[in-house]
Short mmCIF file of C-alpha atoms in Angstrom, two decimals:
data_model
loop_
_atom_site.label_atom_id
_atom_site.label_comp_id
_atom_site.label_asym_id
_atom_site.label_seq_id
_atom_site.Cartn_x
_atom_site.Cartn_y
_atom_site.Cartn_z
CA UNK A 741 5.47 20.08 -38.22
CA UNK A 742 3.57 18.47 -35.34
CA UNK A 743 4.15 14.65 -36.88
CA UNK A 744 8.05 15.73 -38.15
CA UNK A 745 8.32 16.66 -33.82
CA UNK A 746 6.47 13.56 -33.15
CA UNK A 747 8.98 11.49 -34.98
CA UNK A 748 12.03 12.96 -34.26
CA UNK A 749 11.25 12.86 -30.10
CA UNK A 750 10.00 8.90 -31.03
CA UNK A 751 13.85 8.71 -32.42
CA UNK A 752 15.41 10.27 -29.39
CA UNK A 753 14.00 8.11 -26.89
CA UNK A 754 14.12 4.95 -29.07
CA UNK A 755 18.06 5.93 -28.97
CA UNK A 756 18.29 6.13 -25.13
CA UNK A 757 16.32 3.29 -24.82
CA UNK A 758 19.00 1.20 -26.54
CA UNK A 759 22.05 2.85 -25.17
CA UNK A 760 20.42 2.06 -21.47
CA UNK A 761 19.35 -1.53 -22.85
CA UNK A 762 23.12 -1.68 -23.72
CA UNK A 763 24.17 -0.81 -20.41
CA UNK A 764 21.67 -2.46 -18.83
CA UNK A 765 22.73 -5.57 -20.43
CA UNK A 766 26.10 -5.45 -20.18
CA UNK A 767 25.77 -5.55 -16.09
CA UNK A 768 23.83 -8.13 -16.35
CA UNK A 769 26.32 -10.09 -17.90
CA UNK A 770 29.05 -8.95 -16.08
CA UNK A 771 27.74 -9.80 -12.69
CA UNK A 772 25.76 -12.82 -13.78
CA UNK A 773 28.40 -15.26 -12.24
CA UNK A 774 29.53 -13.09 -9.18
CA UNK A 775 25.63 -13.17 -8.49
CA UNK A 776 25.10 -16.68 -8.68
CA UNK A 777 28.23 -17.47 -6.73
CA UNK A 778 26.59 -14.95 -3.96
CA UNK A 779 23.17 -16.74 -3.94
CA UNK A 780 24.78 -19.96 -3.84
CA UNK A 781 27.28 -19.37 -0.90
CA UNK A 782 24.28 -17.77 0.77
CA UNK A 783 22.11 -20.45 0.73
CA UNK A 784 25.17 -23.32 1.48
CA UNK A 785 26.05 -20.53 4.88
CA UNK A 786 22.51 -21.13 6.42
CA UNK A 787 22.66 -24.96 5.50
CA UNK A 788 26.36 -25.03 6.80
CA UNK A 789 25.30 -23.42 10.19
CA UNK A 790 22.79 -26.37 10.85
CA UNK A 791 25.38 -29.24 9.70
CA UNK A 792 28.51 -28.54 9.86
CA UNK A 793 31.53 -29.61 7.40
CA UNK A 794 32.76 -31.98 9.88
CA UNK A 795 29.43 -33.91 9.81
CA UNK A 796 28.56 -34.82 5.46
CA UNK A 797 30.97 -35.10 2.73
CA UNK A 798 28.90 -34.46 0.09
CA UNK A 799 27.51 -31.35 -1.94
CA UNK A 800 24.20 -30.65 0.33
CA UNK A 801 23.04 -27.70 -2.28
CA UNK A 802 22.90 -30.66 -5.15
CA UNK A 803 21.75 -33.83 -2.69
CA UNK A 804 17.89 -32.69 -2.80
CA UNK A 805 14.93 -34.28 -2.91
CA UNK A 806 11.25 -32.56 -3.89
CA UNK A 807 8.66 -32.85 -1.01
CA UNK A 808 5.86 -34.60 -1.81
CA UNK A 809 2.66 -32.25 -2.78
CA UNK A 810 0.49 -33.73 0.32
CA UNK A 811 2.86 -32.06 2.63
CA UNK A 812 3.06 -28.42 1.44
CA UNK A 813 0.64 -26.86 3.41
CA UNK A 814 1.43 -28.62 6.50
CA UNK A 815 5.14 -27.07 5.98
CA UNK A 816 3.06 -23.79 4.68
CA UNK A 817 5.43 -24.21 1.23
CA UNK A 818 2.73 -22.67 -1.52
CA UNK A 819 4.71 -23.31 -4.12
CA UNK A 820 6.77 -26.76 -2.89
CA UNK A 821 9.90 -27.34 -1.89
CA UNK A 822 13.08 -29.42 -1.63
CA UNK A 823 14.45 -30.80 1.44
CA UNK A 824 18.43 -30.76 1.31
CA UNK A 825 20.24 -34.80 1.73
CA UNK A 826 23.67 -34.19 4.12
CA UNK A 827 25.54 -38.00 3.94
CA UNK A 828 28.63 -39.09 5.58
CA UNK A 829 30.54 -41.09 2.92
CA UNK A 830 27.23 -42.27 1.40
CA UNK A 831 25.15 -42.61 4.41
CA UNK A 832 22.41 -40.46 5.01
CA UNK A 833 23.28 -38.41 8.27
CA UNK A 834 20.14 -35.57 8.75
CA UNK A 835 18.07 -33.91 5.97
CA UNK A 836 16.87 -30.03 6.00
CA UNK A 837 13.50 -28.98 5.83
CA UNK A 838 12.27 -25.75 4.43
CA UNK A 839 9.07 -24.52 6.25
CA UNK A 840 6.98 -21.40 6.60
CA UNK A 841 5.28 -19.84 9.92
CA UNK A 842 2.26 -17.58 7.82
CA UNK A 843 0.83 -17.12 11.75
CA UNK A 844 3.71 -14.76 13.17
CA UNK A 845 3.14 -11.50 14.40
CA UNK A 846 3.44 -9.96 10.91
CA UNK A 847 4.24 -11.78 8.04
CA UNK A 848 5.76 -15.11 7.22
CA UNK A 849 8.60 -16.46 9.35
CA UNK A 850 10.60 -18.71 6.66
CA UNK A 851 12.89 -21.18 8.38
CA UNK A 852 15.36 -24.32 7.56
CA UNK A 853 15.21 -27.14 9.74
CA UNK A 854 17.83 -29.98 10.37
CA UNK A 855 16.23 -33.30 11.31
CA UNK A 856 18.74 -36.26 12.17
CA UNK A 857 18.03 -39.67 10.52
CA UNK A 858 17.21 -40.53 14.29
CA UNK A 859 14.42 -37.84 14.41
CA UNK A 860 15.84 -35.21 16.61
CA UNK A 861 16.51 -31.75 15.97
CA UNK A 862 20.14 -31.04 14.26
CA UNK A 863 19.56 -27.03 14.57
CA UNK A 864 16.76 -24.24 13.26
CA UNK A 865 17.54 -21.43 11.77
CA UNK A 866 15.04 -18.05 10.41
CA UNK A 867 15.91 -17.22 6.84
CA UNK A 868 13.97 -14.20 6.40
CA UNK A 869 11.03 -12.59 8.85
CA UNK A 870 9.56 -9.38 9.88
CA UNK A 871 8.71 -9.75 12.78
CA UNK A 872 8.66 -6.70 15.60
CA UNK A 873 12.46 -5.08 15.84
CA UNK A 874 13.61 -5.79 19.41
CA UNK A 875 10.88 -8.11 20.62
CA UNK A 876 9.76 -10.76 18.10
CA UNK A 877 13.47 -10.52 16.14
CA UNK A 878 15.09 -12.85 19.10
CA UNK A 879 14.27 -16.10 16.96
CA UNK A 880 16.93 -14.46 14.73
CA UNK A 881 20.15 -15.96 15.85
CA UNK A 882 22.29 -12.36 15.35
CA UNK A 883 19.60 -11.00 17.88
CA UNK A 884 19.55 -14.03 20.70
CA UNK A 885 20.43 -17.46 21.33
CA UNK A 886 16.54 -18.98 21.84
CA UNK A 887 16.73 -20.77 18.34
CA UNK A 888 19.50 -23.08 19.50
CA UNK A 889 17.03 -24.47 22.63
CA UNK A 890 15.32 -26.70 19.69
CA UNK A 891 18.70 -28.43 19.27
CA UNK A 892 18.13 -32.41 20.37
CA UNK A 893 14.61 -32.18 20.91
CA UNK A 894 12.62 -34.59 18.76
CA UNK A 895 8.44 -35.95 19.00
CA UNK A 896 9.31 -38.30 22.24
CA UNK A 897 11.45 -36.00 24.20
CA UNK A 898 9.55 -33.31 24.90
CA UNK A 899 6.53 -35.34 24.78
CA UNK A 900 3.86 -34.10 22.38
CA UNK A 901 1.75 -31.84 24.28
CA UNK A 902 4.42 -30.13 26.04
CA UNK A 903 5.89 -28.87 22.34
CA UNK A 904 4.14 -25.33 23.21
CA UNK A 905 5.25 -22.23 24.51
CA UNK A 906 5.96 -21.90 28.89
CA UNK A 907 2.81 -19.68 28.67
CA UNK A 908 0.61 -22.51 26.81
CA UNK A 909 2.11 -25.27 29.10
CA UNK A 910 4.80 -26.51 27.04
CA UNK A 911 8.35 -25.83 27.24
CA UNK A 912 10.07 -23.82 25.29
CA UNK A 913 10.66 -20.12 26.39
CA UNK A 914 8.38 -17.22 25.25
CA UNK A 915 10.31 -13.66 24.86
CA UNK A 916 8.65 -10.85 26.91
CA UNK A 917 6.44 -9.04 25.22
CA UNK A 918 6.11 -11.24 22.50
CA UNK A 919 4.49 -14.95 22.58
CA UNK A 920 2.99 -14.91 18.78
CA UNK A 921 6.26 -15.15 17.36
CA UNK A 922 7.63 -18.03 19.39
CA UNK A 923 4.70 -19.84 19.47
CA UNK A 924 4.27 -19.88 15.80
CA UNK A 925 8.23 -20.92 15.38
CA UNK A 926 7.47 -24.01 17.83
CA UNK A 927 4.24 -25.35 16.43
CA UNK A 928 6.09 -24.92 12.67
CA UNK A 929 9.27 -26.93 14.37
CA UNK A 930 6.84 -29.47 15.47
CA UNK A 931 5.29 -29.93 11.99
CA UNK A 932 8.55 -30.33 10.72
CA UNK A 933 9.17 -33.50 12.73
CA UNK A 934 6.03 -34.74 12.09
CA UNK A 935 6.69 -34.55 8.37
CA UNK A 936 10.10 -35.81 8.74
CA UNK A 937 8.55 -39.20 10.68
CA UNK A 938 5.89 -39.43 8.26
CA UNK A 939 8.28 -39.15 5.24
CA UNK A 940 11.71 -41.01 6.33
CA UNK A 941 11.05 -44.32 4.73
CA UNK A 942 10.68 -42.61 1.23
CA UNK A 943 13.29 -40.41 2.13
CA UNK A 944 15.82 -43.14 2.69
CA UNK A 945 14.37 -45.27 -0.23
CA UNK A 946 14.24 -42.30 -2.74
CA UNK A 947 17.44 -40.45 -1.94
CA UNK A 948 19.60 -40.14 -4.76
CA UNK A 949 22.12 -43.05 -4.52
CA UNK A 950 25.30 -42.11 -2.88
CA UNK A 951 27.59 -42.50 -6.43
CA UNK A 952 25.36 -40.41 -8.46
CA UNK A 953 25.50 -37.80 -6.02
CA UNK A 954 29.22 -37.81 -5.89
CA UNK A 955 29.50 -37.79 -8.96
CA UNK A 956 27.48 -34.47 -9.67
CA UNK A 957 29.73 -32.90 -6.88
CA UNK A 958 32.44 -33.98 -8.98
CA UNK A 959 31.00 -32.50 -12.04
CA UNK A 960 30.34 -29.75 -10.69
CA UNK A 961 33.89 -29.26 -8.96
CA UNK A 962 35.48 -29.34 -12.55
CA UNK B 1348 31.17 27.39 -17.25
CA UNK B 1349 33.01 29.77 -14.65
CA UNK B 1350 29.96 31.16 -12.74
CA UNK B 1351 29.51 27.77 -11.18
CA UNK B 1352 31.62 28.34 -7.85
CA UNK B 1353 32.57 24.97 -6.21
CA UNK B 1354 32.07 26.21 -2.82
CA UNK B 1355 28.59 27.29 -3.50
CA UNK B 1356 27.95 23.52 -4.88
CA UNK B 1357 29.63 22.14 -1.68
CA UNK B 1358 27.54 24.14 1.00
CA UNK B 1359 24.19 23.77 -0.75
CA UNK B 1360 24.66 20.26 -1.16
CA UNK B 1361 26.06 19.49 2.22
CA UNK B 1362 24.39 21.91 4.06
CA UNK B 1363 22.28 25.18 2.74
CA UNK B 1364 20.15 23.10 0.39
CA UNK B 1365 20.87 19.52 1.98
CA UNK B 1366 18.57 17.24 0.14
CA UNK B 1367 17.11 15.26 3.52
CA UNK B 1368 17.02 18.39 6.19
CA UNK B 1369 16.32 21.33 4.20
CA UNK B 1370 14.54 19.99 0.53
CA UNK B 1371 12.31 16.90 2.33
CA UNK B 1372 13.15 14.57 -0.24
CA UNK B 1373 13.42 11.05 -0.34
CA UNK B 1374 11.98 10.84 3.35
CA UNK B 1375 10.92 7.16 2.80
CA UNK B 1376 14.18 5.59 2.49
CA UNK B 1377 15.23 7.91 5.07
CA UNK B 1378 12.88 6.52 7.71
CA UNK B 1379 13.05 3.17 6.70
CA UNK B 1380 16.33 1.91 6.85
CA UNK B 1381 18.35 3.88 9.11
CA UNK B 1382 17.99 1.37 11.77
CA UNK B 1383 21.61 1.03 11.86
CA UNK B 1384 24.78 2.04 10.77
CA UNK B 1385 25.42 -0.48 8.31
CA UNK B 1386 22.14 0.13 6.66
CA UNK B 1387 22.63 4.02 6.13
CA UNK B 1388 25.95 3.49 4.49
CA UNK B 1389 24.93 1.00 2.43
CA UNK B 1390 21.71 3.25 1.02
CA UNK B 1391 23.61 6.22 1.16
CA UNK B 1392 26.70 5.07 -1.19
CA UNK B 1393 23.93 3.67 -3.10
CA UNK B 1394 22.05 6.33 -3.81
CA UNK B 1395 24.93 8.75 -4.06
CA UNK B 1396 26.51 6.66 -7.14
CA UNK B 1397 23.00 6.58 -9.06
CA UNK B 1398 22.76 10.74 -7.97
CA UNK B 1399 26.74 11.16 -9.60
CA UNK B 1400 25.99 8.69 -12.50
CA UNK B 1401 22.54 10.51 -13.64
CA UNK B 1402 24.05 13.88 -12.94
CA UNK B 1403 27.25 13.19 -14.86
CA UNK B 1404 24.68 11.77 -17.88
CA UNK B 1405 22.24 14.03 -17.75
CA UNK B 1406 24.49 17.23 -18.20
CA UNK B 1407 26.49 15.00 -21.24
CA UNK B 1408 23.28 14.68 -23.09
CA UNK B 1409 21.77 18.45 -22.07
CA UNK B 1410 21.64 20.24 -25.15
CA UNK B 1411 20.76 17.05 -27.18
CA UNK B 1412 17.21 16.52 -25.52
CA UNK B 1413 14.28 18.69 -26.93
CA UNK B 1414 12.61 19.73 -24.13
CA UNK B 1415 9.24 17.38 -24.82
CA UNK B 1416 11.00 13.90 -24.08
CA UNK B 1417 13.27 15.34 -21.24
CA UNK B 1418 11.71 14.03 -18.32
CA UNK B 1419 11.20 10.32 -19.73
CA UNK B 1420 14.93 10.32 -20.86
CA UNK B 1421 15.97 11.16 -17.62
CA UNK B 1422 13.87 8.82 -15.30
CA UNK B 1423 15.48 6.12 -18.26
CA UNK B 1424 18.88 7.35 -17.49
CA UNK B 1425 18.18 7.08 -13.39
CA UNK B 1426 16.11 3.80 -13.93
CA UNK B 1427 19.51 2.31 -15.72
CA UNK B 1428 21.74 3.52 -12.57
CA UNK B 1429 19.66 2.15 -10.39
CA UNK B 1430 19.95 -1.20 -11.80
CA UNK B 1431 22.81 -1.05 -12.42
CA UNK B 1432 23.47 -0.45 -8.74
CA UNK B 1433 21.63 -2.88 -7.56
CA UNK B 1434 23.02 -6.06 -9.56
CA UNK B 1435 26.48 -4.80 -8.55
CA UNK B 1436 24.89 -4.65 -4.73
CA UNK B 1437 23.74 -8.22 -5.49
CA UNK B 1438 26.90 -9.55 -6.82
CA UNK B 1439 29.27 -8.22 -4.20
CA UNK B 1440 27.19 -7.12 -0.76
CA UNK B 1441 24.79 -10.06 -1.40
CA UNK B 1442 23.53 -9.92 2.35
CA UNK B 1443 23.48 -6.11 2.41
CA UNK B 1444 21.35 -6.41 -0.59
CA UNK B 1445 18.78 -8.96 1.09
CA UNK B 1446 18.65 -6.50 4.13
CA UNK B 1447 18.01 -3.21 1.99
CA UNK B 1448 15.57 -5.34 0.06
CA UNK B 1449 13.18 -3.39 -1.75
CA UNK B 1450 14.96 0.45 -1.00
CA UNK B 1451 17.77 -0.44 -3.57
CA UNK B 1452 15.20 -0.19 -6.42
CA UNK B 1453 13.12 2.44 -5.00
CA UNK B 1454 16.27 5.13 -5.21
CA UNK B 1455 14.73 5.46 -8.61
CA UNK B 1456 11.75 6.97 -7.00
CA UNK B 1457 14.00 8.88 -4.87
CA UNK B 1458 13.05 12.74 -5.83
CA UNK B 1459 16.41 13.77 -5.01
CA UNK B 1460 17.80 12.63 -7.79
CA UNK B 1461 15.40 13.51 -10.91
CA UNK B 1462 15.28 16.80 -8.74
CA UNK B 1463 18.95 17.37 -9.00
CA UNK B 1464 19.03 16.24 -12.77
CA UNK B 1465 16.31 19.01 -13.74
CA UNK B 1466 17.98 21.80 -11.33
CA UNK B 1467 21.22 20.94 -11.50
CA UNK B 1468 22.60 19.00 -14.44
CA UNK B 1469 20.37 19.76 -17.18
CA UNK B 1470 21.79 23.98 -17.04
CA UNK B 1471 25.30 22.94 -16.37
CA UNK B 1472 28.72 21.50 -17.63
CA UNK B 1473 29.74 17.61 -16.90
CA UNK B 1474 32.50 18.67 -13.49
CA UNK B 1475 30.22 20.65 -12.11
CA UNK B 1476 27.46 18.48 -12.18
CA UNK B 1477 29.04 15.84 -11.23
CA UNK B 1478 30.25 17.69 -8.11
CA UNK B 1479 26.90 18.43 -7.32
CA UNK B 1480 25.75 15.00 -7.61
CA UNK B 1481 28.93 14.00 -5.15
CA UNK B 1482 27.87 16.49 -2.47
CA UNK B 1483 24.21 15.94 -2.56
CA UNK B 1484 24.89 12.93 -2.43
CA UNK B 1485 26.68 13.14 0.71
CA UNK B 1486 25.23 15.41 1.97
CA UNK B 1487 21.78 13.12 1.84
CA UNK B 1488 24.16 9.68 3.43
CA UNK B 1489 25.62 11.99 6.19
CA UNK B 1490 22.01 12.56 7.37
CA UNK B 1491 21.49 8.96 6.77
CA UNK B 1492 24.38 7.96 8.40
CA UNK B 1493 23.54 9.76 11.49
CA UNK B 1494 20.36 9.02 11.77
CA UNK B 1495 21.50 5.46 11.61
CA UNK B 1496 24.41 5.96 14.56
CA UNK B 1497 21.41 7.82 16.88
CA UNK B 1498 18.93 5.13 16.49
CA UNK B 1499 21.55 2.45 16.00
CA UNK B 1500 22.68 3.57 19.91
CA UNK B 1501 19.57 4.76 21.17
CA UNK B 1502 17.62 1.38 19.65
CA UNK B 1503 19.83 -1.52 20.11
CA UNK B 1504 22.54 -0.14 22.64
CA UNK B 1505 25.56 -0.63 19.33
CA UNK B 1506 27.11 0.95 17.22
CA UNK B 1507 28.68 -0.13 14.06
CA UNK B 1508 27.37 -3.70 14.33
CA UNK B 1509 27.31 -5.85 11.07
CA UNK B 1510 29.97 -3.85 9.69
CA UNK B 1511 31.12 -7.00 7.81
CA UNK B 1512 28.37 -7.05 5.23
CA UNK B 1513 29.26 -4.08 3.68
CA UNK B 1514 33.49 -3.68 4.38
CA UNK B 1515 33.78 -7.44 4.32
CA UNK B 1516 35.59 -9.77 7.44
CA UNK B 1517 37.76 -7.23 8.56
CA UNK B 1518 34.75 -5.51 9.48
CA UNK B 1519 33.58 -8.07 11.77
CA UNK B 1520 34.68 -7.12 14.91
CA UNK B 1521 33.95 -3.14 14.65
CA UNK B 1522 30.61 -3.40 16.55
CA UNK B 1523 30.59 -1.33 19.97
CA UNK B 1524 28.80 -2.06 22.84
CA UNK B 1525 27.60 1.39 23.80
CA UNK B 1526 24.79 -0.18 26.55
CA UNK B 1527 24.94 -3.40 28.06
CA UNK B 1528 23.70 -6.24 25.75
CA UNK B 1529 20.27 -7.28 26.15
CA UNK B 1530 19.35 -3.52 25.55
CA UNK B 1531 16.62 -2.35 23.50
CA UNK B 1532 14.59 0.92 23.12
CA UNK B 1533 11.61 -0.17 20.95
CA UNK B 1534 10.53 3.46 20.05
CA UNK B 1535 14.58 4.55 18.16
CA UNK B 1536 14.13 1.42 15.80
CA UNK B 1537 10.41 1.55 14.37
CA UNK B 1538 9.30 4.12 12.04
CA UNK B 1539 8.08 6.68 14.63
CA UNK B 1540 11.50 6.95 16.11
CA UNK B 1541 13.08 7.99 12.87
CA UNK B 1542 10.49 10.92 12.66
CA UNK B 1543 10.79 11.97 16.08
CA UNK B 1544 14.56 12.11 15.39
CA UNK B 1545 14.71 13.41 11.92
CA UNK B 1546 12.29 16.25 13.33
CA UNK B 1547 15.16 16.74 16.12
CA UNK B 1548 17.72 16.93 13.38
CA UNK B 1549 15.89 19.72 11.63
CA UNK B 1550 15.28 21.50 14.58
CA UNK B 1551 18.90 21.57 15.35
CA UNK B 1552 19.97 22.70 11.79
CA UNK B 1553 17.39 25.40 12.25
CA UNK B 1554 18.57 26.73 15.43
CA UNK B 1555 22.25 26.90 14.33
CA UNK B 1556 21.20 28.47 11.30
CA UNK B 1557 19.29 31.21 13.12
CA UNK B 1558 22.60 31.47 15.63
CA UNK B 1559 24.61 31.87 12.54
CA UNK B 1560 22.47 34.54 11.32
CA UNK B 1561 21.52 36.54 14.16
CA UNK B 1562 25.62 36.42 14.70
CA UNK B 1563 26.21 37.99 11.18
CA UNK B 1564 23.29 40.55 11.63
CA UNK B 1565 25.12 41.80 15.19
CA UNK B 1566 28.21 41.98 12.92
CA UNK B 1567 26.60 44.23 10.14
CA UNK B 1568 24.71 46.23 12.38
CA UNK B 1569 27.48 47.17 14.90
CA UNK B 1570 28.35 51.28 13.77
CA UNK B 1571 32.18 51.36 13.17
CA UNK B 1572 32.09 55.37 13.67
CA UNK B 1573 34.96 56.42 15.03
CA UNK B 1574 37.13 53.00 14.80
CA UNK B 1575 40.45 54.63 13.90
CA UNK B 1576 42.42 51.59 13.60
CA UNK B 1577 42.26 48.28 13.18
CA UNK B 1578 42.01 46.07 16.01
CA UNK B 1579 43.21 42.02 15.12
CA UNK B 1580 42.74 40.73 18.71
CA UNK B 1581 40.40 41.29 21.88
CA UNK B 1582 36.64 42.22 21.47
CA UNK B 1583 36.37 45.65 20.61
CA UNK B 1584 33.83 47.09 22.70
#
């Protein structure tokens, strides 16, 4: 009796766990693409933002190139990372840095960073933070402008010891109430360019050639 | 079934029995992401198409499932929803979907809805069910929704900003400027201001409840000795 209950409740469940699986997978599959397409044109927005259509002609999401392991934890990237190649008709015009701030107010600050082949700033923007609603959320671009003061600054101009919050004697603003967040965001900036000066002769050695990568775009375009 | 009386469904769902005021459930949610606007909608059609999909399943499959494997068949039906839900939140509100982050998967923890599938749609027909999943499920986003206009206004001085991410470009320009920008009340967007508020909310349900009744007891209790005829206008005295 017990063992005839056992079985038949075993069959039951076993049944809704394949009509579900079913389901389940049928979803899957029929969002798989409208996903990826999401992802993708996420990811190309935030690039976009920092250089502009008007300024590469190629693919940036495809032009990558791996950074090398010495310089993960200086750009606080556990696992690695790619920096993304923008070219003007084959020349190499800026490059985008991923980096991670683990010493904001709460939790990791995960920005891209646009360096120009000249070493100045292109444009930062946060990817994802948590940092306090309404005071440390300003280095969010939706929330206030601050980001964009990084724009044209590079290692010689300000010189190095004034890349530091107002309060630390740099200068770059601090919000009030709040000097953790920025100062984390402008030390990580810094490292950035420091990274970038330290790796641009590989970078313009290594970068996939200009045909190859045109002709991935156009591979991919078909 | 005829006993099941629509009207019934539609005040305990929206208001009598409303899942967020009156039943407590699925607080968490509630306080976390009704920062804004945008945010409550987006959780609150969410979790209102996993309460009407489970509801509609659950009552479709009621007399099938022996009572020992009812409660695993039904978290499998809500878990399925839910994930549903959340790859079609991926695919077509992508940036909605970042900003709801975990939430979206945690509607299967929501009480609400295994609640409403063991009260609701496990003793009753597939229409009325599902109307029951419809109305407690709105009756959880209004809450959410304005909870999510209060703080939105009180917090950030908008309302209806972002719009975009869930209703697309047209959306974009929707966002009022209730205060003047550069406004901020710290206390309306963190955690604690959702409690204070939500307690407020209560509060005022409660009080217009006990209006309501106290009205209907003056209305009982009033002798009609001696009322020879009906009276259709005026207070009779």
């Amino acid at each position: 009796m017990l063992t005839k209950s056992i079985g038949f409740n075993s069959l039951v469940l076993a049944a809704f766990a394949l009509v579900t699986a079913l389901l389940l997978a049928s979803t899957y599959l029929g969002t798989k693409d409208q996903i990826a397409e999401s992802e993708r044109q996420a990811a190309e927005k935030a690039l976009l933002e920092i250089i502009p259509n008007e300024r590469h002609s190629n693919d940036m999401l495809v032009d990558t190139l791996a950074i090398p392991q010495q310089f993960w934890s200086k750009l606080g990237l556990h696992k690695g990372g790619e920096i993304n190649i923008a070219r003007n008709h084959g020349k190499i015009e800026a490059v985008i840095v991923p980096a991670v701030a683990p010493d904001g107010y709460s939790g990791d600050i995960r920005l891209i960073a646009g360096v120009n082949m000249d070493g100045t700033v292109a444009g930062v923007r946060v990817l994802s933070h948590t940092e306090t609603p309404g005071l440390g959320d300003k280095i969010d671009l939706k929330k206030d402008d601050w980001i964009l003061s990084f724009q044209g600054k590079s290692l010689t101009e300000p010189v190095s010891s004034k890349w530091q919050v107002i309060k630390d004697g740099g200068e770059f603003d601090q919000f009030t109430g709040a000097t953790i967040t920025p100062r984390a965001v402008v030390t990580l900036v810094k490292k950035v360019l420091e990274y970038f000066a330290e790796d641009r002769p590989r970078i313009l050695k290594l970068a996939v050639p200009a045909s190859s990568a045109t002709k991935q775009q156009e591979a991919t375009d078909e | 079934m005829s006993d099941v009386s629509y009207r019934e469904i539609s005040r305990n769902g929206l208001w009598d029995n409303n899942p967020a005021l009156v039943q407590l459930l699925g607080l968490c949610p509630l306080l976390a992401v009704t920062g804004s606007v945008v945010n409550a909608l987006g959780l609150g059609l969410a979790t209102m198409a996993v309460l009407v999909g489970s509801n509609a399943v659950v009552s479709l499959i009621r007399n099938r499932v022996t009572d020992a494997v009812r409660i695993p068949a039904f978290v499998m039906i809500i878990a399925t929803f839910t994930t549903c839900t959340e790859m079609l939140m991926k695919a077509y509100t992508y940036e909605l979907y970042q900003i709801l982050g975990i939430f979206i998967p945690l509607i299967v923890t929501n009480c609400t809805i295994l609640g409403r599938a063991e009260a609701f749609a496990s003793k009753n027909a597939l229409i009325p069910s599902i109307a029951d999943g419809l109305l407690m499920g709105l009756g959880f986003g209004a809450v959410l929704l304005v909870l999510g206009g209060i703080r939105e206004v009180l917090g950030s001085g908008t309302l209806f900003a972002n719009m975009d991410l869930l209703f697309g470009p047209v959306a974009a320009n929707w966002s009022i400027q209730v205060f003047g920008s550069g406004y901020s009340f710290l206390v309306a967007i963190l955690p604690p201001g959702a409690f204070i508020i939500t307690g407020l909310l209560i509060a005022v349900k409660n009080a217009l409840d006990t209006r309501a009744k106290q009205r209907r007891d003056a209305l009982k209790a009033r002798p009609v000795k001696g009322a020879k005829r009906v009276r259709t206008t005026g207070v009779v005295h």
